[in-house]
GROMACS .gro file of C-alpha atoms in nm:
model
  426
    1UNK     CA    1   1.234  -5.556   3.139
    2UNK     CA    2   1.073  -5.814   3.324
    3UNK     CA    3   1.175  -6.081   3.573
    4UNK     CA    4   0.884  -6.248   3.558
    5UNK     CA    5   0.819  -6.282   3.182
    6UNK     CA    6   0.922  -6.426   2.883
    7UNK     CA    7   1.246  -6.358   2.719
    8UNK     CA    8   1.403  -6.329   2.284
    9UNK     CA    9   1.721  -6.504   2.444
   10UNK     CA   10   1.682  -6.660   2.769
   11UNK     CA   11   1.853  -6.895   3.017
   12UNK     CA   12   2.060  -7.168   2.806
   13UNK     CA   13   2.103  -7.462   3.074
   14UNK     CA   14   2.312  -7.764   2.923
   15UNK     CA   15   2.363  -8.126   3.110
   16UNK     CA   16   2.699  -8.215   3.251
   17UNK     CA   17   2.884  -8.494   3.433
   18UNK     CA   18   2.815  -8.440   3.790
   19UNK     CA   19   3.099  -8.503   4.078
   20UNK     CA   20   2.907  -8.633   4.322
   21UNK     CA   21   3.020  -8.841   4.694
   22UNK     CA   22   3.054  -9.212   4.631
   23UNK     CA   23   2.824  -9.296   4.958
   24UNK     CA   24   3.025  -9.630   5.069
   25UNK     CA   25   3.345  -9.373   5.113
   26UNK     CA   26   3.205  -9.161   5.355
   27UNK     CA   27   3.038  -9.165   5.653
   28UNK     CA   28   2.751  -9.052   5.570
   29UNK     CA   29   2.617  -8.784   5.290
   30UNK     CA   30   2.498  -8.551   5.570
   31UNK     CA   31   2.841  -8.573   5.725
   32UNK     CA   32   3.044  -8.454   5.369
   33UNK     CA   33   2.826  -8.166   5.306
   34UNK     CA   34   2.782  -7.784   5.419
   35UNK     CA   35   2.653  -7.430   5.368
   36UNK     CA   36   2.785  -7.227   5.127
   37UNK     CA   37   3.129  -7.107   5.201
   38UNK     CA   38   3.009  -6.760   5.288
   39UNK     CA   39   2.771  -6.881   5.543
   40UNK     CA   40   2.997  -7.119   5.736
   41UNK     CA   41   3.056  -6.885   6.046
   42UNK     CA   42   3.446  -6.906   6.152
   43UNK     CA   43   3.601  -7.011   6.315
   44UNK     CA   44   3.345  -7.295   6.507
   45UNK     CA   45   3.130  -7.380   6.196
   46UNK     CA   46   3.451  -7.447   5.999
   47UNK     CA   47   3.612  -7.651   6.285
   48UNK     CA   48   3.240  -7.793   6.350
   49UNK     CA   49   3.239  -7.918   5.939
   50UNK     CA   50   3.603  -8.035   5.949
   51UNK     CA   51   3.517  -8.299   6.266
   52UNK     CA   52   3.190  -8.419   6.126
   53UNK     CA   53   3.377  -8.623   5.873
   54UNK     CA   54   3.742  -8.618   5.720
   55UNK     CA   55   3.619  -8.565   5.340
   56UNK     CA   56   3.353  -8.270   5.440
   57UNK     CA   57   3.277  -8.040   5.149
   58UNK     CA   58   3.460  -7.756   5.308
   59UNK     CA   59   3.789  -7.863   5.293
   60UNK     CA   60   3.732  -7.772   4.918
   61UNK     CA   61   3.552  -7.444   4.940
   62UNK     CA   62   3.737  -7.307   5.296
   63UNK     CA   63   4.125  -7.485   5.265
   64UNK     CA   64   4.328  -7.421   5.588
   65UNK     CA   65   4.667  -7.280   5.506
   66UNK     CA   66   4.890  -6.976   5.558
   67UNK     CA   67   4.889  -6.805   5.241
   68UNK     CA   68   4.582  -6.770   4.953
   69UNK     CA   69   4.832  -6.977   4.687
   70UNK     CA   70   4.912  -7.298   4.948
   71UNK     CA   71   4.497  -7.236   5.051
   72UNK     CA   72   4.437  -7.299   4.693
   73UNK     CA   73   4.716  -7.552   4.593
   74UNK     CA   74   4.579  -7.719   4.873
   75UNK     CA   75   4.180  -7.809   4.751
   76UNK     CA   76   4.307  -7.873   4.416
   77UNK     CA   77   4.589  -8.124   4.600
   78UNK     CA   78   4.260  -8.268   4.838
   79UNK     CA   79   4.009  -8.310   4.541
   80UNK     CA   80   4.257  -8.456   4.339
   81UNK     CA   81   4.295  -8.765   4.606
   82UNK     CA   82   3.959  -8.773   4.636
   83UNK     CA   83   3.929  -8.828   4.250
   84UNK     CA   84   4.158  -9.122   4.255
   85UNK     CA   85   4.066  -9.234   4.595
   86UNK     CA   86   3.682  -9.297   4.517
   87UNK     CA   87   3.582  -9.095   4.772
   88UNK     CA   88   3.427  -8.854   4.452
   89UNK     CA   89   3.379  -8.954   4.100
   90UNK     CA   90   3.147  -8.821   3.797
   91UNK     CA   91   2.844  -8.959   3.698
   92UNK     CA   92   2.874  -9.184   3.389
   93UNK     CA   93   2.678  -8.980   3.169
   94UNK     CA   94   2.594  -8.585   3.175
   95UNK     CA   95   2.247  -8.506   3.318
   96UNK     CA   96   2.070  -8.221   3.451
   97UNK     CA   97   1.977  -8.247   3.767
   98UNK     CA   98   1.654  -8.214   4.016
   99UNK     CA   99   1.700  -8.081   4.357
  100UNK     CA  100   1.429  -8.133   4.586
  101UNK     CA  101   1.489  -7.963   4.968
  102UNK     CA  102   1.213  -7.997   5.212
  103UNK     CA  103   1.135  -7.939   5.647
  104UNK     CA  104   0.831  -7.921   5.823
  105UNK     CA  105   0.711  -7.557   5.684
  106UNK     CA  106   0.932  -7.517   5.329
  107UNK     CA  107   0.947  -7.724   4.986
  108UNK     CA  108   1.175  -7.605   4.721
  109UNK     CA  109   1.277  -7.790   4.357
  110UNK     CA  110   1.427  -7.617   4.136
  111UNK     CA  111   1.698  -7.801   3.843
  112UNK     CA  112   2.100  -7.752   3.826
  113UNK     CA  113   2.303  -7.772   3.552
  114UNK     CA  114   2.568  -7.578   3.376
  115UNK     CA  115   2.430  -7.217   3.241
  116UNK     CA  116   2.596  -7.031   2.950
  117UNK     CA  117   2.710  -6.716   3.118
  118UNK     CA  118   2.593  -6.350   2.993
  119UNK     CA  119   2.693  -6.059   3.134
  120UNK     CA  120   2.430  -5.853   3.344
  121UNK     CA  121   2.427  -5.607   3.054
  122UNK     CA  122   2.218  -5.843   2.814
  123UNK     CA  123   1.934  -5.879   3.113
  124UNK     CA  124   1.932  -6.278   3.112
  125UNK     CA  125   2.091  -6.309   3.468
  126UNK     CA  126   1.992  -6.046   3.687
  127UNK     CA  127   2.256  -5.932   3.989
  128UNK     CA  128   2.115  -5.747   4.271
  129UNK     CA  129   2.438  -5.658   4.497
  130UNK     CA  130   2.720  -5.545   4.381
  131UNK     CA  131   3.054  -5.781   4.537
  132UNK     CA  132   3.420  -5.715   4.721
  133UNK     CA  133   3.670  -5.703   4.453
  134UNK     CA  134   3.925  -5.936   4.693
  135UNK     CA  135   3.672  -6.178   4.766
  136UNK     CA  136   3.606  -6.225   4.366
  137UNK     CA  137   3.987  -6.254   4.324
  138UNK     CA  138   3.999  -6.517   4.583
  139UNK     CA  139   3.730  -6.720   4.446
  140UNK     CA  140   3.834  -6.688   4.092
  141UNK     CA  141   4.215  -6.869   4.205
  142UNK     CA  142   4.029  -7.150   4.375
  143UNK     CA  143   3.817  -7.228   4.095
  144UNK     CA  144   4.117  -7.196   3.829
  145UNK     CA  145   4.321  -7.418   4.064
  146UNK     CA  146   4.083  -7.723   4.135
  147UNK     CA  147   3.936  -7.674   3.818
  148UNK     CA  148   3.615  -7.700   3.922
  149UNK     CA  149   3.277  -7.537   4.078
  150UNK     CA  150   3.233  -7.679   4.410
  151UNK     CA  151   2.906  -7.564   4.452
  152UNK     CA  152   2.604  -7.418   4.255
  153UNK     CA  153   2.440  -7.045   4.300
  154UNK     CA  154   2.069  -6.988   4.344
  155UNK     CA  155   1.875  -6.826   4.122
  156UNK     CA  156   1.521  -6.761   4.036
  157UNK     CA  157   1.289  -6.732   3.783
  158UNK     CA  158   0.895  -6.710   3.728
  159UNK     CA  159   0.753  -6.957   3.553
  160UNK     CA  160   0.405  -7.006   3.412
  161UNK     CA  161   0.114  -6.994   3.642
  162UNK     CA  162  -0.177  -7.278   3.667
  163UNK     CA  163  -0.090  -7.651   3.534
  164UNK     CA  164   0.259  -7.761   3.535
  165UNK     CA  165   0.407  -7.741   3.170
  166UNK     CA  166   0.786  -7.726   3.053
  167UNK     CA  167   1.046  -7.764   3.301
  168UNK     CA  168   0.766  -7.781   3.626
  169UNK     CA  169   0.617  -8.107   3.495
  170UNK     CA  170   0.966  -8.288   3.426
  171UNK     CA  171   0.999  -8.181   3.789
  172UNK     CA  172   0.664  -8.359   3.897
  173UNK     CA  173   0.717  -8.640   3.711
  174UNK     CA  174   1.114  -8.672   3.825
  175UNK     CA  175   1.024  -8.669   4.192
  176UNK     CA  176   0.783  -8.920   4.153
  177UNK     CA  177   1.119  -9.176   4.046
  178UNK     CA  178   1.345  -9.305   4.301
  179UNK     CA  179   1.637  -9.051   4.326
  180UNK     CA  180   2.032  -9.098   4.297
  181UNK     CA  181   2.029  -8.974   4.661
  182UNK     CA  182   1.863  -8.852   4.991
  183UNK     CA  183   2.018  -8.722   5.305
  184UNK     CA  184   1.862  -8.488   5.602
  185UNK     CA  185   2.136  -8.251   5.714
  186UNK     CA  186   2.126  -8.125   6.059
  187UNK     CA  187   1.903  -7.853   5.970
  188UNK     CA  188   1.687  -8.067   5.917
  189UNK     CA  189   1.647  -8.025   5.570
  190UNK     CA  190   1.557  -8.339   5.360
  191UNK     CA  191   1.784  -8.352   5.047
  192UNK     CA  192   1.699  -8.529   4.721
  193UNK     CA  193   1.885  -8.537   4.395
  194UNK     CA  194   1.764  -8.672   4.027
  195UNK     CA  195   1.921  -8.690   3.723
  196UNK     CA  196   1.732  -8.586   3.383
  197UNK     CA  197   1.898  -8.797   3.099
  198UNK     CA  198   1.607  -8.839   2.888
  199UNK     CA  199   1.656  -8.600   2.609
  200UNK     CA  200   1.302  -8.543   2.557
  201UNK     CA  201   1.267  -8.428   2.915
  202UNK     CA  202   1.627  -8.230   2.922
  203UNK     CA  203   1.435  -8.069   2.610
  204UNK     CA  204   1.164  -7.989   2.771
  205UNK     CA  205   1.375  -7.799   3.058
  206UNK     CA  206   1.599  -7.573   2.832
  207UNK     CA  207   1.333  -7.488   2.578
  208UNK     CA  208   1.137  -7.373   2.912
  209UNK     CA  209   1.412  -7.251   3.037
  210UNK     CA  210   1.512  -7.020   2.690
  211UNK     CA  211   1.235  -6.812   2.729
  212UNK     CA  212   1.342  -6.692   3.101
  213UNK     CA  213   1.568  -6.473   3.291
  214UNK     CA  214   1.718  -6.520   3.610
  215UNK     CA  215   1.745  -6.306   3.962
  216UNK     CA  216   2.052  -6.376   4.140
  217UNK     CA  217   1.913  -6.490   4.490
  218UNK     CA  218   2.232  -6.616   4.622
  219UNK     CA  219   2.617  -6.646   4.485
  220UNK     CA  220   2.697  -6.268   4.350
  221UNK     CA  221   3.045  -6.334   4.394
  222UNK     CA  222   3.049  -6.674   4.250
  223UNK     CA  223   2.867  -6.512   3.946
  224UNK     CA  224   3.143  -6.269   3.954
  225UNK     CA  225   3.414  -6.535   3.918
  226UNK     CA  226   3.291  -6.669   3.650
  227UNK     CA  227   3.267  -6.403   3.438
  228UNK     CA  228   3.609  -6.284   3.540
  229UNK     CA  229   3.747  -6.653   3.470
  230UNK     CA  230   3.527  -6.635   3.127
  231UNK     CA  231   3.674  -6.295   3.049
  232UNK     CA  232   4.070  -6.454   3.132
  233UNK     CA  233   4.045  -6.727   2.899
  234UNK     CA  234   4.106  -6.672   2.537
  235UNK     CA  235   3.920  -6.939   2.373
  236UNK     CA  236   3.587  -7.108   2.434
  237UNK     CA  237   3.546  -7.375   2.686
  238UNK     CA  238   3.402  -7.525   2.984
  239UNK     CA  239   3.429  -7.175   3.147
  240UNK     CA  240   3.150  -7.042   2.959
  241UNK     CA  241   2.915  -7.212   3.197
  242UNK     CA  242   2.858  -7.206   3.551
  243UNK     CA  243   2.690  -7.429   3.747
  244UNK     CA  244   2.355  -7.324   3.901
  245UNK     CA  245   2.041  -7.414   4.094
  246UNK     CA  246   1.710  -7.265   3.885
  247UNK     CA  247   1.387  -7.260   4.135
  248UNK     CA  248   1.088  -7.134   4.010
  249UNK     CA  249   0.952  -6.853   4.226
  250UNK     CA  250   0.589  -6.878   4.119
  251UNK     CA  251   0.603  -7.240   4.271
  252UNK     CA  252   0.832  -7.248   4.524
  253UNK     CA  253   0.902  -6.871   4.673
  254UNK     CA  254   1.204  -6.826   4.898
  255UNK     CA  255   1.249  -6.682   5.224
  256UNK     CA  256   1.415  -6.344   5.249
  257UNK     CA  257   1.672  -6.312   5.525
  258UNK     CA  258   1.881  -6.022   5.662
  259UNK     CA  259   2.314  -6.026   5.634
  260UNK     CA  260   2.401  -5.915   5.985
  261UNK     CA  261   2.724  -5.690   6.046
  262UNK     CA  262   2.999  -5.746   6.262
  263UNK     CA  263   3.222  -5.415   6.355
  264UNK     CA  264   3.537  -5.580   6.460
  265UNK     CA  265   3.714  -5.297   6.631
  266UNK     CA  266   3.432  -5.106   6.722
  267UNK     CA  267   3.268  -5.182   7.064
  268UNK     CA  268   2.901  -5.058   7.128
  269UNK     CA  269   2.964  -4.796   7.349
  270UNK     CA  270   3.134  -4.591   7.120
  271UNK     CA  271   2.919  -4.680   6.886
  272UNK     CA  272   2.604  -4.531   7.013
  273UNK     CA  273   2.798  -4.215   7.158
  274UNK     CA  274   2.869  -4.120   6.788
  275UNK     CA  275   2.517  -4.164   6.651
  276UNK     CA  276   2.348  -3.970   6.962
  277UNK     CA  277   2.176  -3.663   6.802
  278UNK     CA  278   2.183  -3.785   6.450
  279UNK     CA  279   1.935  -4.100   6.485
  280UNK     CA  280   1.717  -4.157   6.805
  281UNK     CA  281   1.863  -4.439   7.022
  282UNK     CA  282   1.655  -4.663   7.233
  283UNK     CA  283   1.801  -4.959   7.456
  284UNK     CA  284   1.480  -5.256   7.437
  285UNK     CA  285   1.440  -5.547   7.659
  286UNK     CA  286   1.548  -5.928   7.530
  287UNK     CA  287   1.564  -6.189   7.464
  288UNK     CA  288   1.688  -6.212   7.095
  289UNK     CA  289   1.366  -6.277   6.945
  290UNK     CA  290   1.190  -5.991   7.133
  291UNK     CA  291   1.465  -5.709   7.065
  292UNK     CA  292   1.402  -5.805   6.664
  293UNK     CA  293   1.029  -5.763   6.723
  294UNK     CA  294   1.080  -5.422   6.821
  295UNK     CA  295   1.345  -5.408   6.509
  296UNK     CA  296   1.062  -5.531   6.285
  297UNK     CA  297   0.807  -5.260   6.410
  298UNK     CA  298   1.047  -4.953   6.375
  299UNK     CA  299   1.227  -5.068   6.037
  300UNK     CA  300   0.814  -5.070   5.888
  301UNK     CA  301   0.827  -4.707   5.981
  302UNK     CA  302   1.134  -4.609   5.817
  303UNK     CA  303   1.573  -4.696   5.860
  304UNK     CA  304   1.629  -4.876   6.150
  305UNK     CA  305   1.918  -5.070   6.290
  306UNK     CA  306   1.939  -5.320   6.652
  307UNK     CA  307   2.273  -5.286   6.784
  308UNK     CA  308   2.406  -5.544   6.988
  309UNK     CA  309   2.756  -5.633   7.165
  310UNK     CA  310   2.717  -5.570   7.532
  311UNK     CA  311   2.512  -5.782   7.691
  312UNK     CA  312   2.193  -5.561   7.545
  313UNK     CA  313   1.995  -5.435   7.275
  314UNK     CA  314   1.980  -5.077   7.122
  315UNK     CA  315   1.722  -4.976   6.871
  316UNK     CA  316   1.840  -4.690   6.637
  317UNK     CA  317   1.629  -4.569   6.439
  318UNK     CA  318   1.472  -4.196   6.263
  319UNK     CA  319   1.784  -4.073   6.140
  320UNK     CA  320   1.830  -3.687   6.084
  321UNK     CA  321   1.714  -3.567   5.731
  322UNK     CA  322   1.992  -3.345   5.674
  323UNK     CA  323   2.262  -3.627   5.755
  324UNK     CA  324   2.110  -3.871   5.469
  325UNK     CA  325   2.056  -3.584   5.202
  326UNK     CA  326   2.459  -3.496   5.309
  327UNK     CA  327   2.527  -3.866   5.287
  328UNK     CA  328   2.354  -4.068   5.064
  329UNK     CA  329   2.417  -3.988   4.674
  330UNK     CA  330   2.133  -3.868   4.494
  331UNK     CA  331   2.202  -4.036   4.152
  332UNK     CA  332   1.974  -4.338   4.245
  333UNK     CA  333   1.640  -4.399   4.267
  334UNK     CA  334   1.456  -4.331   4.577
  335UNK     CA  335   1.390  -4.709   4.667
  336UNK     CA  336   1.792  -4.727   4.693
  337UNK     CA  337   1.847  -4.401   4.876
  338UNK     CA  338   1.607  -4.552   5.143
  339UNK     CA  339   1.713  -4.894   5.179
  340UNK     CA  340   1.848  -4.992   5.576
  341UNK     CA  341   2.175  -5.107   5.357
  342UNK     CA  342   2.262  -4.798   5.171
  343UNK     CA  343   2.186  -4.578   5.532
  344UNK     CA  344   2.412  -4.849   5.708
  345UNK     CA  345   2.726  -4.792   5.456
  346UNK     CA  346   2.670  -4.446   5.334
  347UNK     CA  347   2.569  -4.291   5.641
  348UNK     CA  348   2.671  -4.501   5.968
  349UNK     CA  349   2.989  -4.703   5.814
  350UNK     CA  350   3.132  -4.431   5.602
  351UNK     CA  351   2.994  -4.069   5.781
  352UNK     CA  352   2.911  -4.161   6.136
  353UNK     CA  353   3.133  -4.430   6.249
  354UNK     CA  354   3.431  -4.410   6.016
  355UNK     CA  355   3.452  -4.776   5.945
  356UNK     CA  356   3.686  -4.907   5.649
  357UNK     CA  357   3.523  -5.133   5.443
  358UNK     CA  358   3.769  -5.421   5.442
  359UNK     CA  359   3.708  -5.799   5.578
  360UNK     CA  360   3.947  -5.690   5.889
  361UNK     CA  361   3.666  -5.433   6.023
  362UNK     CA  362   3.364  -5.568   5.891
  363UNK     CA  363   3.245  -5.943   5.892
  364UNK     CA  364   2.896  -6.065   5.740
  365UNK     CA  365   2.673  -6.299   5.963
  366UNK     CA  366   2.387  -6.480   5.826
  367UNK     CA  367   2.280  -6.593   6.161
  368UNK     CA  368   2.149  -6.357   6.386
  369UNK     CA  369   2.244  -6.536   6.718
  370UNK     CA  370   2.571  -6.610   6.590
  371UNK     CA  371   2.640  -6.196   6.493
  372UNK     CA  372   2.539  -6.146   6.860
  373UNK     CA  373   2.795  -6.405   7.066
  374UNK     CA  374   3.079  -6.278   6.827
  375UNK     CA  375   3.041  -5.910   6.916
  376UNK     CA  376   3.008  -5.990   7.273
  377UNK     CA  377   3.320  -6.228   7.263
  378UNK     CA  378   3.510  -5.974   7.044
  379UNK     CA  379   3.403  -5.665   7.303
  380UNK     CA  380   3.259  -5.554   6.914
  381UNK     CA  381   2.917  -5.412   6.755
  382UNK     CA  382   2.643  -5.644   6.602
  383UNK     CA  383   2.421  -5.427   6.331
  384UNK     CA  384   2.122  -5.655   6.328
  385UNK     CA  385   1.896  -5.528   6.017
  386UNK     CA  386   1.594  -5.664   5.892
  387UNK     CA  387   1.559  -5.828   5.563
  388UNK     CA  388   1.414  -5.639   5.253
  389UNK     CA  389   1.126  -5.688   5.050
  390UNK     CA  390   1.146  -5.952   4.767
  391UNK     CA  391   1.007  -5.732   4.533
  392UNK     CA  392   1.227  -5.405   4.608
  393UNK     CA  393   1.496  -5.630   4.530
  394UNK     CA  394   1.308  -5.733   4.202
  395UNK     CA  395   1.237  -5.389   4.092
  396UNK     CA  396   1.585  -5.211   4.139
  397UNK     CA  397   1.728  -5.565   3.952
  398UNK     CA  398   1.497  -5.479   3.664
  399UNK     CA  399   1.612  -5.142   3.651
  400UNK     CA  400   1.984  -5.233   3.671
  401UNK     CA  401   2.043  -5.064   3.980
  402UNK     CA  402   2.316  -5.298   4.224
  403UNK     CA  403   2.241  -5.297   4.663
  404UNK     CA  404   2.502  -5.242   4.869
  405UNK     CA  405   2.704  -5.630   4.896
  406UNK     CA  406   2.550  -5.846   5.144
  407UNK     CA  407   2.211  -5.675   5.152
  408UNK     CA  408   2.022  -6.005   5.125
  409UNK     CA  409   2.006  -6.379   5.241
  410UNK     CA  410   1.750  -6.586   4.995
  411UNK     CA  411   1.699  -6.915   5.147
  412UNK     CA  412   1.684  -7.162   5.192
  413UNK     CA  413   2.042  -7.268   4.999
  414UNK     CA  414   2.138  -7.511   4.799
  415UNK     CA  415   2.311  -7.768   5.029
  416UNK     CA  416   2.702  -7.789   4.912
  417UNK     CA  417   2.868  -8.103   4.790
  418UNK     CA  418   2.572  -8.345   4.702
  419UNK     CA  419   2.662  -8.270   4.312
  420UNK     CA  420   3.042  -8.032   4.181
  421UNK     CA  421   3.090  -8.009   3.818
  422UNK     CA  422   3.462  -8.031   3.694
  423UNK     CA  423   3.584  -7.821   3.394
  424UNK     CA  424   3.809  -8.085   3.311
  425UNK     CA  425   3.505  -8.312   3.180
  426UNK     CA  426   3.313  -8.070   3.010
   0.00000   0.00000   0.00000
């Protein structure tokens, strides 16, 4: 099966009545919105988002409070006010919408709206990593609680190639209108937002659209809430759908990105003592962007990780045969066995290094610099890896084969809170 072709039963994307910032309420759209809640990199970027402006997005998707009940009681309490303050309200009619983002070097448009939800079984949504069962669990509470998804996932699909037809030329023609909004974030990403309430044109986008299937890019666990909250609720509803962002790859391709590791109680020292005369170890020169030039070179050559935490850099790379054939399960295909995430967990987390896999021992950084100053302020280890191929991540989707969790970082995201869909309209 395909990613890139055709589908009997594809995506089914249906309008809804976006939540969106009322602009004269806030300070300014920029100053309300933030990266997806797994990004955010605590505790500065949290603090960081809370100053910027008193009704930022991530009081919603990261509540402050001691326990996970108050943390959720608390959004649902926040959004609530916000609701009957003005500060948020729906848009009059449902829509889908167009999302344009754009910087110097990257355009991306792709269409949100609420998807009908299919399990990975029937090959219509495609997940690539599989997800932490507490993190799912969390998720799933919030989104009962406020009764609403606070922000969209990415995925991807291939469209036709040559003129725009079907949902890419309501897309031209869209952008081409003034739009509801437009904001840069400090990024500097440019931010636009339509809304599709032409039927003809909303036609035109789910017929497309039914004929497609989807690669989770970004939002596995988000994916995974919904299905649990779909699987929890006894009769049809708004909880059949979940909201997404839809970018089509053959027009708009996204970046690949590595998830960094942070080894909380493990500093680098003894971290290189243990994998001495199992991979080769080699301490390179900096700065930053020179150590992952040397990461880049060795991980084209086979596994390779840059360790970081004490001031330097550590290449380790060539691991002994005999430790991955001991390590690494054999009940995959060979594209799995050799990916830098499966040798991180199977061998180096769970053989080597004896690290539990729980949020307490193991953080995941999107930002490189950022998994560096932690581990050097927490005396820890930064695993720096280097992203995988697009189209190994494709292939093992296609043949319903999971990567480790957090293998992956598409990009660029889907900026949170310029449009929320409640389950209380739909």
């Amino acid at each position: 099966m395909k990613t890139s072709g055709p589908v009997a039963q594809g995506l089914r994307l249906i309008p809804f009545r976006g939540l969106r910032y009322v602009p004269e309420r806030v300070g300014s759209l920029a100053a309300v919105t933030s990266p997806p809640y797994d990004v955010v990199v605590r505790p500065d970027g949290l603090h960081h988002l809370e100053s910027a402006d008193p009704h930022n997005i991530v009081r919603l998707i990261l509540p402050q409070a001691g326990t996970a009940r108050d943390r959720h009681r608390q959004a649902a309490d926040t959004l609530e006010r916000w609701l009957a303050e003005g500060v948020i309200a729906p848009d009059r009619e449902p829509a889908l919408y167009v999302y344009e983002q754009r910087n110097d070097e990257i355009l991306q448009r792709g269409v949100i709206g609420a998807l009908a939800l299919s399990p990975a079984a029937d090959g219509v949504v495609l997940p690539h990593e599989d997800v932490m069962d507490d993190v799912v669990a969390d998720r799933t509470e919030l989104m009962r609680t406020t009764g609403a998804h606070l922000e969209p996932l990415l995925l991807t699909y291939r469209g036709d190639e040559g003129e725009a037809v079907g949902s890419a030329a309501v897309i031209e023609r869209t952008v081409l209108r003034d739009p509801l909004l437009a904001t840069t974030t400090e990024d500097g990403f440019r931010h636009r937002l339509w809304a599709v309430t032409d039927p003809a044109e909303r036609g035109a986008i789910e017929a497309d659209l039914a004929r497609r299937q989807a690669l989770i890019a970004d939002g596995h666990h988000r994916w995974a809430t919904y299905l649990r909250l779909q699987r929890e609720e006894a009769a049809p509803g708004p909880w059949d759908y979940g909201l997404v962002l839809l970018v089509d790859t053959a027009r708009h391709p996204l970046q690949v990105r590595a998830i960094h590791r942070l080894l909380r109680g493990l500093p680098v020292s003894r971290a290189l003592e243990a994998v001495r005369g199992l991979f080769r170890v080699e301490r390179v020169g900096g700065p930053l962007p020179r150590a992952l030039e040397a990461l880049a070179e060795a991980a084209a050559q086979g596994n390779a990780f840059l360790l970081a935490g004490d001031g330097g850099f550590h290449l380790v790379d060539c691991p002994d045969p005999a430790l991955l054939a001991r390590a690494v399960r054999t009940d995959r295909p060979e594209a799995w066995r050799t990916l830098d995430a499966t040798v991180l967990h199977s061998v180096l987390l769970d053989e080597v290094w004896s690290v539990p896999d729980a949020p307490e021992h193991i953080g995941y950084i999107h930002d490189t610099a950022a998994a560096v100053e932690q581990a050097e302020r927490l005396g820890a280890t930064a695993v720096l890896m280097h992203p995988v191929r697009e189209e190994v991540v494709r292939d093992l989707a296609r043949q319903g084969v999971t990567m480790p969790r957090k293998s992956t970082s598409f990009g660029p995201k889907p900026a949170t809170g310029l449009v929320m869909r409640s389950l209380a309209l739909d």
